[in-house]
PDB file of C-alpha atoms in Angstrom:
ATOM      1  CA  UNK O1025      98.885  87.281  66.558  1.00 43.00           C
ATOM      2  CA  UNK O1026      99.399  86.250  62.808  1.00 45.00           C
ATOM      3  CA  UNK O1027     102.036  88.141  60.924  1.00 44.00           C
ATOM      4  CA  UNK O1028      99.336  91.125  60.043  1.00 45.00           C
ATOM      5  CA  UNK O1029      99.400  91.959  63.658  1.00 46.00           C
ATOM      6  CA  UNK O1030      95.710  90.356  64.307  1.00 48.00           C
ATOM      7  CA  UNK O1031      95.274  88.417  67.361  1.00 49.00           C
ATOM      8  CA  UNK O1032      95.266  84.551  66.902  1.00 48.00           C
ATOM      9  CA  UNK O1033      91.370  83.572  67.274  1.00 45.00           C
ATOM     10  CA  UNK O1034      90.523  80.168  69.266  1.00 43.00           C
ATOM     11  CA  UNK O1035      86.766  80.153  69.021  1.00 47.00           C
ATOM     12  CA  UNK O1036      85.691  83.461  69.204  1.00 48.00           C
ATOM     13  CA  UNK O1037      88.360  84.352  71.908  1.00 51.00           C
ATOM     14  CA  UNK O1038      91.699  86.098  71.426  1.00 64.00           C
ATOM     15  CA  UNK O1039      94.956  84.078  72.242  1.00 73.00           C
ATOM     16  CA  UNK O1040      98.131  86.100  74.049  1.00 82.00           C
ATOM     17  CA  UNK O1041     101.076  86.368  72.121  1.00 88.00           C
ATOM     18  CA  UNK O1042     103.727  84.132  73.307  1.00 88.00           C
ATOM     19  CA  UNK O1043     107.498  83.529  72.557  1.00 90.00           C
ATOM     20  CA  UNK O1044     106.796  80.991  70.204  1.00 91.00           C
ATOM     21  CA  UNK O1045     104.798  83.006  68.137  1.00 93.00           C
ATOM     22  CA  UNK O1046     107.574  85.495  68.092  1.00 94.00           C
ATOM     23  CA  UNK O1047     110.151  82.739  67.266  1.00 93.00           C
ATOM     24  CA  UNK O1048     108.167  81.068  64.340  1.00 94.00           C
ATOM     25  CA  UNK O1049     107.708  84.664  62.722  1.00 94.00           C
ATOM     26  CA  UNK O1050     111.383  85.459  62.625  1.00 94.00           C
ATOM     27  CA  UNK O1051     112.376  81.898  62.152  1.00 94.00           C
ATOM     28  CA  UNK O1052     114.794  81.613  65.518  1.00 93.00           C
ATOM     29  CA  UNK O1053     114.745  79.588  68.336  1.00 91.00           C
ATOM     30  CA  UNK O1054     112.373  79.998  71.442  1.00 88.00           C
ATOM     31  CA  UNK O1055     115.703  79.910  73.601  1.00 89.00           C
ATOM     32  CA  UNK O1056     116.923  82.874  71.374  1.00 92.00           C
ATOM     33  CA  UNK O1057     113.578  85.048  71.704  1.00 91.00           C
ATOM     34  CA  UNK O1058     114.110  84.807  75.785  1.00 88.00           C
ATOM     35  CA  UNK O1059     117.646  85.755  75.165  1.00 89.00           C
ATOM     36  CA  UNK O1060     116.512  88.775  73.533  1.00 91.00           C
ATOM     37  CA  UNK O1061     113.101  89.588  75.777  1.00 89.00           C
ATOM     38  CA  UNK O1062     114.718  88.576  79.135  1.00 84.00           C
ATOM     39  CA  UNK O1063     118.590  90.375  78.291  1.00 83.00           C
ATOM     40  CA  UNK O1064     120.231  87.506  78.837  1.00 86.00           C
ATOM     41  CA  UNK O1065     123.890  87.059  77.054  1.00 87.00           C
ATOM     42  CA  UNK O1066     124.802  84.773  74.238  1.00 85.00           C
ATOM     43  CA  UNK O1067     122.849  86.565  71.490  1.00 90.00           C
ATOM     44  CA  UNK O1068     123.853  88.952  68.861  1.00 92.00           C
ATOM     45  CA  UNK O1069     122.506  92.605  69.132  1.00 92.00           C
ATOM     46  CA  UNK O1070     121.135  92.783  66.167  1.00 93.00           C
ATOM     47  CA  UNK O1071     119.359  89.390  66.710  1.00 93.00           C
ATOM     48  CA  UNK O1072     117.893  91.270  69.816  1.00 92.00           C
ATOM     49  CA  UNK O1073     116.718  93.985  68.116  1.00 94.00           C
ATOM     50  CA  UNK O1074     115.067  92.393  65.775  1.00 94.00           C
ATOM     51  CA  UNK O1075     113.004  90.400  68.456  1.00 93.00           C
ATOM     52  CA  UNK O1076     112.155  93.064  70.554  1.00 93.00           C
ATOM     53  CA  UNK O1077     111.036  94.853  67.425  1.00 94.00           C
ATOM     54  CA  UNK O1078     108.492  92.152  66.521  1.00 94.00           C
ATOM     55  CA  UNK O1079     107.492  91.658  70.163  1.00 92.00           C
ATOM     56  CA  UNK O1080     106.097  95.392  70.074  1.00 93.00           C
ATOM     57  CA  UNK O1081     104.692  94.263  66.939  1.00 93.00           C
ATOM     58  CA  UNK O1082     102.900  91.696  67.852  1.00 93.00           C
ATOM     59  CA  UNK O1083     102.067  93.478  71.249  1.00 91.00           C
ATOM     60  CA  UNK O1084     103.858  90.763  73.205  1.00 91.00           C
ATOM     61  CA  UNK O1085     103.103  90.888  76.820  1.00 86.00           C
ATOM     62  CA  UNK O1086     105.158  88.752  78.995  1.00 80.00           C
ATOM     63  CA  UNK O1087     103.482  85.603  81.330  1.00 71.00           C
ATOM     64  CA  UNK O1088     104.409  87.130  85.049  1.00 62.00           C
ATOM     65  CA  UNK O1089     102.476  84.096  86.680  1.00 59.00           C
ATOM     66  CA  UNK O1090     104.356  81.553  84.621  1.00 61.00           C
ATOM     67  CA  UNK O1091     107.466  83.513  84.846  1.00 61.00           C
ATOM     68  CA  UNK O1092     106.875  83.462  88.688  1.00 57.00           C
ATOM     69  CA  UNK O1093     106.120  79.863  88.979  1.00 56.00           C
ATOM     70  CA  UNK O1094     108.786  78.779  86.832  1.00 58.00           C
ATOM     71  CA  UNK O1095     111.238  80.562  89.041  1.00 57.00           C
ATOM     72  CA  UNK O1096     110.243  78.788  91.960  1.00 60.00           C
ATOM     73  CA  UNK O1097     110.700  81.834  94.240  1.00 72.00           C
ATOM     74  CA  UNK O1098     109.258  81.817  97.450  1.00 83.00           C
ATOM     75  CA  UNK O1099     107.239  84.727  98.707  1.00 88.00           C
ATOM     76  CA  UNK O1100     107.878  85.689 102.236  1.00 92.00           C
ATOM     77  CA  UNK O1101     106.093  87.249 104.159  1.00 95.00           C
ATOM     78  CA  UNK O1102     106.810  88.510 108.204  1.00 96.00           C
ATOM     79  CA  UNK O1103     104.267  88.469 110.449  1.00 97.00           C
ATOM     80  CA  UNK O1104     105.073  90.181 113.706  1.00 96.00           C
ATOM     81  CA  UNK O1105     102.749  90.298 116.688  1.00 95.00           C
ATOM     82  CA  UNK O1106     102.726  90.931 120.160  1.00 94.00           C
ATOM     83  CA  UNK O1107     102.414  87.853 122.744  1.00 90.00           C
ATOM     84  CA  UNK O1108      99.834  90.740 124.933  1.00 84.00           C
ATOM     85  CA  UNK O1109      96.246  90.295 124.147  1.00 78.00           C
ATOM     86  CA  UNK O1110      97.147  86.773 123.115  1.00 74.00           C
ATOM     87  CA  UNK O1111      93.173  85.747 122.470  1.00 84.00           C
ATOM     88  CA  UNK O1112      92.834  89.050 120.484  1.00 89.00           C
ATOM     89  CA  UNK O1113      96.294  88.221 118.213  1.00 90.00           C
ATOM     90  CA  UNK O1114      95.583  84.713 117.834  1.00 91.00           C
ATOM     91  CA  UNK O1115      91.934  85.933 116.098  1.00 91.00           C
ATOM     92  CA  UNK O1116      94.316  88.240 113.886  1.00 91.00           C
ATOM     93  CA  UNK O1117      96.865  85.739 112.980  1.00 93.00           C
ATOM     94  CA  UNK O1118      94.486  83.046 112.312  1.00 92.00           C
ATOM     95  CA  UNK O1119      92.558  86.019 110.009  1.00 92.00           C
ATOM     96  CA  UNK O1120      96.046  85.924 108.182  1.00 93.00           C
ATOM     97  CA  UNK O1121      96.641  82.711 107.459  1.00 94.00           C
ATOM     98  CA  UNK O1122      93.018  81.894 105.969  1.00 92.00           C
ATOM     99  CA  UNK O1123      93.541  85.016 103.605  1.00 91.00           C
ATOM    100  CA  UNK O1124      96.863  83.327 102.703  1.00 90.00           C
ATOM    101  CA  UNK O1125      95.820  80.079 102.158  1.00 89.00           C
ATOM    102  CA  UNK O1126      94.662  80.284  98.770  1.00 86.00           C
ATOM    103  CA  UNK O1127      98.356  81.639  97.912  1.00 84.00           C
ATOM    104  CA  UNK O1128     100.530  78.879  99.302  1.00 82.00           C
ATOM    105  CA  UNK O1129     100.666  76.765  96.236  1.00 79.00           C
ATOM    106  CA  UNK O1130     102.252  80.040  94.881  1.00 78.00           C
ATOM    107  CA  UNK O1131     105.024  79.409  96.563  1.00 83.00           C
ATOM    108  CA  UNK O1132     103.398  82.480  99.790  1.00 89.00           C
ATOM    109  CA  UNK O1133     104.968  81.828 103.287  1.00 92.00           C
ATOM    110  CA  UNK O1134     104.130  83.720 106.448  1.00 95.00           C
ATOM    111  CA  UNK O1135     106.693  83.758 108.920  1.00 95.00           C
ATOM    112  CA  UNK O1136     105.575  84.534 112.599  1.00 94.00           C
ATOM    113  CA  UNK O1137     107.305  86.260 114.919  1.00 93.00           C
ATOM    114  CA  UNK O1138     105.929  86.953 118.436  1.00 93.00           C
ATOM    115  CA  UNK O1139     107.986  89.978 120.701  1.00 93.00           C
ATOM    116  CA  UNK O1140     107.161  90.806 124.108  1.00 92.00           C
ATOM    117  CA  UNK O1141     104.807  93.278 124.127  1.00 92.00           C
ATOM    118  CA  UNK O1142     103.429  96.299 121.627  1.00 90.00           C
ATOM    119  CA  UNK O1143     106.320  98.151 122.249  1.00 92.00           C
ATOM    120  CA  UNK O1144     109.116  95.493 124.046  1.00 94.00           C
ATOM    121  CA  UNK O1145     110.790  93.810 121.278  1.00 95.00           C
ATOM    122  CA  UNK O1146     108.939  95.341 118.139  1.00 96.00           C
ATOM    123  CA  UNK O1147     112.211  96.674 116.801  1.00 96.00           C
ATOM    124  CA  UNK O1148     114.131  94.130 117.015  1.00 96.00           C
ATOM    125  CA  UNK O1149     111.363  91.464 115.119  1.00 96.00           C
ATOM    126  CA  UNK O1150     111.429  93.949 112.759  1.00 96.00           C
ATOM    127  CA  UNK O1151     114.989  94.077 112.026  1.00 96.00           C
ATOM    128  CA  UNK O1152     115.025  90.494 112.239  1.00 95.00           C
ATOM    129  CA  UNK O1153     112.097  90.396 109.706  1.00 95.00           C
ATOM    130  CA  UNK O1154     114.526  92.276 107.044  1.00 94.00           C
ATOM    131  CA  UNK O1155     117.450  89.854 107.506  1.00 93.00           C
ATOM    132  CA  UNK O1156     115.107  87.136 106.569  1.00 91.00           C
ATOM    133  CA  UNK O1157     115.055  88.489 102.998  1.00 87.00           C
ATOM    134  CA  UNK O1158     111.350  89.561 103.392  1.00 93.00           C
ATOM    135  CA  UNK O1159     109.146  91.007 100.410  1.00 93.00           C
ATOM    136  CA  UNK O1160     106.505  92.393 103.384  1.00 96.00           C
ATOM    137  CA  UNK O1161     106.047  92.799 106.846  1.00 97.00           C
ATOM    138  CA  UNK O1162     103.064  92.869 108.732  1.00 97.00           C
ATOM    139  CA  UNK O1163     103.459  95.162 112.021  1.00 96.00           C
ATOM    140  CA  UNK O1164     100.982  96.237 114.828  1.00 94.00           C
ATOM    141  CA  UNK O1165     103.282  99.662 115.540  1.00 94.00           C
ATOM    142  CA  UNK O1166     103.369 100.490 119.724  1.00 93.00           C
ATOM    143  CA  UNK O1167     105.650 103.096 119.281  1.00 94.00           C
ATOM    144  CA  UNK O1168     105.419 104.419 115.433  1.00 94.00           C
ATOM    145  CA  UNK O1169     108.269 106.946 116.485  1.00 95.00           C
ATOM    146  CA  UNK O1170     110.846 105.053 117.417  1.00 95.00           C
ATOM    147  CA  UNK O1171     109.425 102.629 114.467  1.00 96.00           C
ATOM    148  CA  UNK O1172     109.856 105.259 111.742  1.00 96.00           C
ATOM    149  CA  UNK O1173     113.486 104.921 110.901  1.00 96.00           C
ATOM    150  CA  UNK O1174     113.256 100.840 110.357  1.00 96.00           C
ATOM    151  CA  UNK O1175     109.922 101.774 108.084  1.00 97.00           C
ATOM    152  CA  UNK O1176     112.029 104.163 106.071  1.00 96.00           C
ATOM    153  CA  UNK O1177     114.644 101.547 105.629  1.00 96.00           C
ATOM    154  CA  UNK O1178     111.973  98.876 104.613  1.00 96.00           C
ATOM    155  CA  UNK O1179     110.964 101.296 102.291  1.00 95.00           C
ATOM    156  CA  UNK O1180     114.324 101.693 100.709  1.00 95.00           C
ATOM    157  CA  UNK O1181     114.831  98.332 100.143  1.00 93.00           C
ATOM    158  CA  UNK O1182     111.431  97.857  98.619  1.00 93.00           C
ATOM    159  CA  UNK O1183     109.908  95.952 101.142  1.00 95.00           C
ATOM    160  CA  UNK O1184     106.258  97.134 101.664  1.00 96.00           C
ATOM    161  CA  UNK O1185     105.032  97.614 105.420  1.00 97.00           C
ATOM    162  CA  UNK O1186     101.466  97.395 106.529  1.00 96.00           C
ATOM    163  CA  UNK O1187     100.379  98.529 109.977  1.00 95.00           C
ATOM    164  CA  UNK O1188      97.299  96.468 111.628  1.00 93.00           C
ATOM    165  CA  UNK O1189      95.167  96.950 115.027  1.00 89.00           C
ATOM    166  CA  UNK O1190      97.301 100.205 115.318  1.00 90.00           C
ATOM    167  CA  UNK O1191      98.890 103.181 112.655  1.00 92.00           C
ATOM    168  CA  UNK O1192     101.955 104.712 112.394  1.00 93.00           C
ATOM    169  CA  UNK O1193     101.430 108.202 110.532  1.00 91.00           C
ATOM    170  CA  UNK O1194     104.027 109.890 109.101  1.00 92.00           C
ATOM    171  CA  UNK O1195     105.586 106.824 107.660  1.00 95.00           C
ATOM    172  CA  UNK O1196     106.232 105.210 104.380  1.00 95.00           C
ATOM    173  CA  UNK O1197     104.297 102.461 105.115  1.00 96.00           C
ATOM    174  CA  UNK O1198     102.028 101.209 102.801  1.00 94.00           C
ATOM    175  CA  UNK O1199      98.713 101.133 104.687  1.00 93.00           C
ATOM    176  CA  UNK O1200      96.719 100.445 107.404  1.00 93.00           C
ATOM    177  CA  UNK O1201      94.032  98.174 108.741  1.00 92.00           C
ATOM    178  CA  UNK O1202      92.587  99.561 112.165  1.00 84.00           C
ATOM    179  CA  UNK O1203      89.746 100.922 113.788  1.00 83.00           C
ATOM    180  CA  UNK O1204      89.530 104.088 114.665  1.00 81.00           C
ATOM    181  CA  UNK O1205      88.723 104.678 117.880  1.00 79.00           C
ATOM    182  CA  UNK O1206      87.429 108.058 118.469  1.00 84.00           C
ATOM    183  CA  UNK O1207      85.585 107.496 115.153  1.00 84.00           C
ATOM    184  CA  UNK O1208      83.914 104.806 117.242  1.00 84.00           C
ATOM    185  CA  UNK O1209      83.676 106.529 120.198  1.00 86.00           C
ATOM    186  CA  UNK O1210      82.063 109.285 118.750  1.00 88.00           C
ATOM    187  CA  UNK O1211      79.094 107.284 117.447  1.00 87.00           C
ATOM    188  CA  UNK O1212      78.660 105.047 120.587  1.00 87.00           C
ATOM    189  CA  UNK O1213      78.214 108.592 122.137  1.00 88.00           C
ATOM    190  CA  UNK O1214      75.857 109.699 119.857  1.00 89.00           C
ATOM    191  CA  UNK O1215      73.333 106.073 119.696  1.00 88.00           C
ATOM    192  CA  UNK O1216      73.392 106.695 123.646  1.00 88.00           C
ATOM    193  CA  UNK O1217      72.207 110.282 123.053  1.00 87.00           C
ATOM    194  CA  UNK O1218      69.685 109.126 121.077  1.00 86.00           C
ATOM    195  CA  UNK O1219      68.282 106.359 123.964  1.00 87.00           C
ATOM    196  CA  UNK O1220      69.325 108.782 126.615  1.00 84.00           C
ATOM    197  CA  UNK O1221      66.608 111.179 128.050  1.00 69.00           C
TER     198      UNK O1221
END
């Protein structure tokens, strides 16, 4: 944006506002406009001010992808399945890993973690899922009762939960991928029906 508060133009196209624009308009230092967008210390408040008022002038909106890739954080995600229905799970986990693929070089990793059965060992993948400093987990619920209070404390710590192949209602998890089977049921009855004298 030029000091008029137009958008810079590169043929035809409008360009984003970026710290540098903000700098050379107040005549300060790049380093000093993240100071002041990013509250870091070392910069005097009035200094600040005065960036973030020309930021919201010049309708400044911040990079998150380059802020993200800058950082060099690593996105991690838990994966827990059961070892039972083994053929079925390894469909569903390779399913996973093809959606993440694309995200890897985005610094995505899925972390795996088999327990005994839909029900034997589910809690306590999931409670070793949250000491791994998670920012999801991926859960196939057996028994969504005795699964609600570790949801609730996902939840809490901001850590999104989705349910697959099964649900677990009544939770603050985030969503659900399953089929539903009396939904299915229900029209397998009724196509027989119709063949059915």
């Amino acid at each position: 944006m030029s000091k008029q508060g137009k958008p810079h133009e590169s043929e035809g196209r409008t360009r984003a506002v970026g710290m540098r624009d903000i700098a050379k308009a107040l005549g300060v230092s790049t380093g000093t406009v993240d100071r002041a967008l990013n509250d870091k210390p070392g910069i005097n408040p009035l200094t600040r001010q005065r960036v973030l008022n020309m930021a919201r002038t010049m309708r400044y909106q911040p990079n998150l992808a380059a802020r993200f890739l800058s950082s060099r954080k690593e996105i991690r995600i838990a994966v827990n399945l059961p070892r039972t229905s083994a053929l079925f799970f390894d469909y569903v986990w390779s399913g996973i890993q093809d959606a993440a693929r694309p995200f890897e070089g985005n610094g995505v990793r899925l972390l795996l973690q088999h327990h005994a059965s839909m029900i034997e060992g589910e809690m306590e993948a999931f409670e070793a899922a949250l000491e791994q400093d998670v920012r999801a987990i991926i859960i196939c619920p057996g028994d969504p009762a005795r699964m609600r209070p570790l949801i609730h404390k996902a939840a809490q710590r901001g850590i999104p939960v989705l349910c697959l192949t099964t649900d677990a209602p009544a939770t603050e998890r985030l969503a659900c991928v399953y089929v539903d089977h009396f939904v299915s049921g229900s029209i397998v009855a009724e196509l027989l029906g119709q063949f059915l004298p």
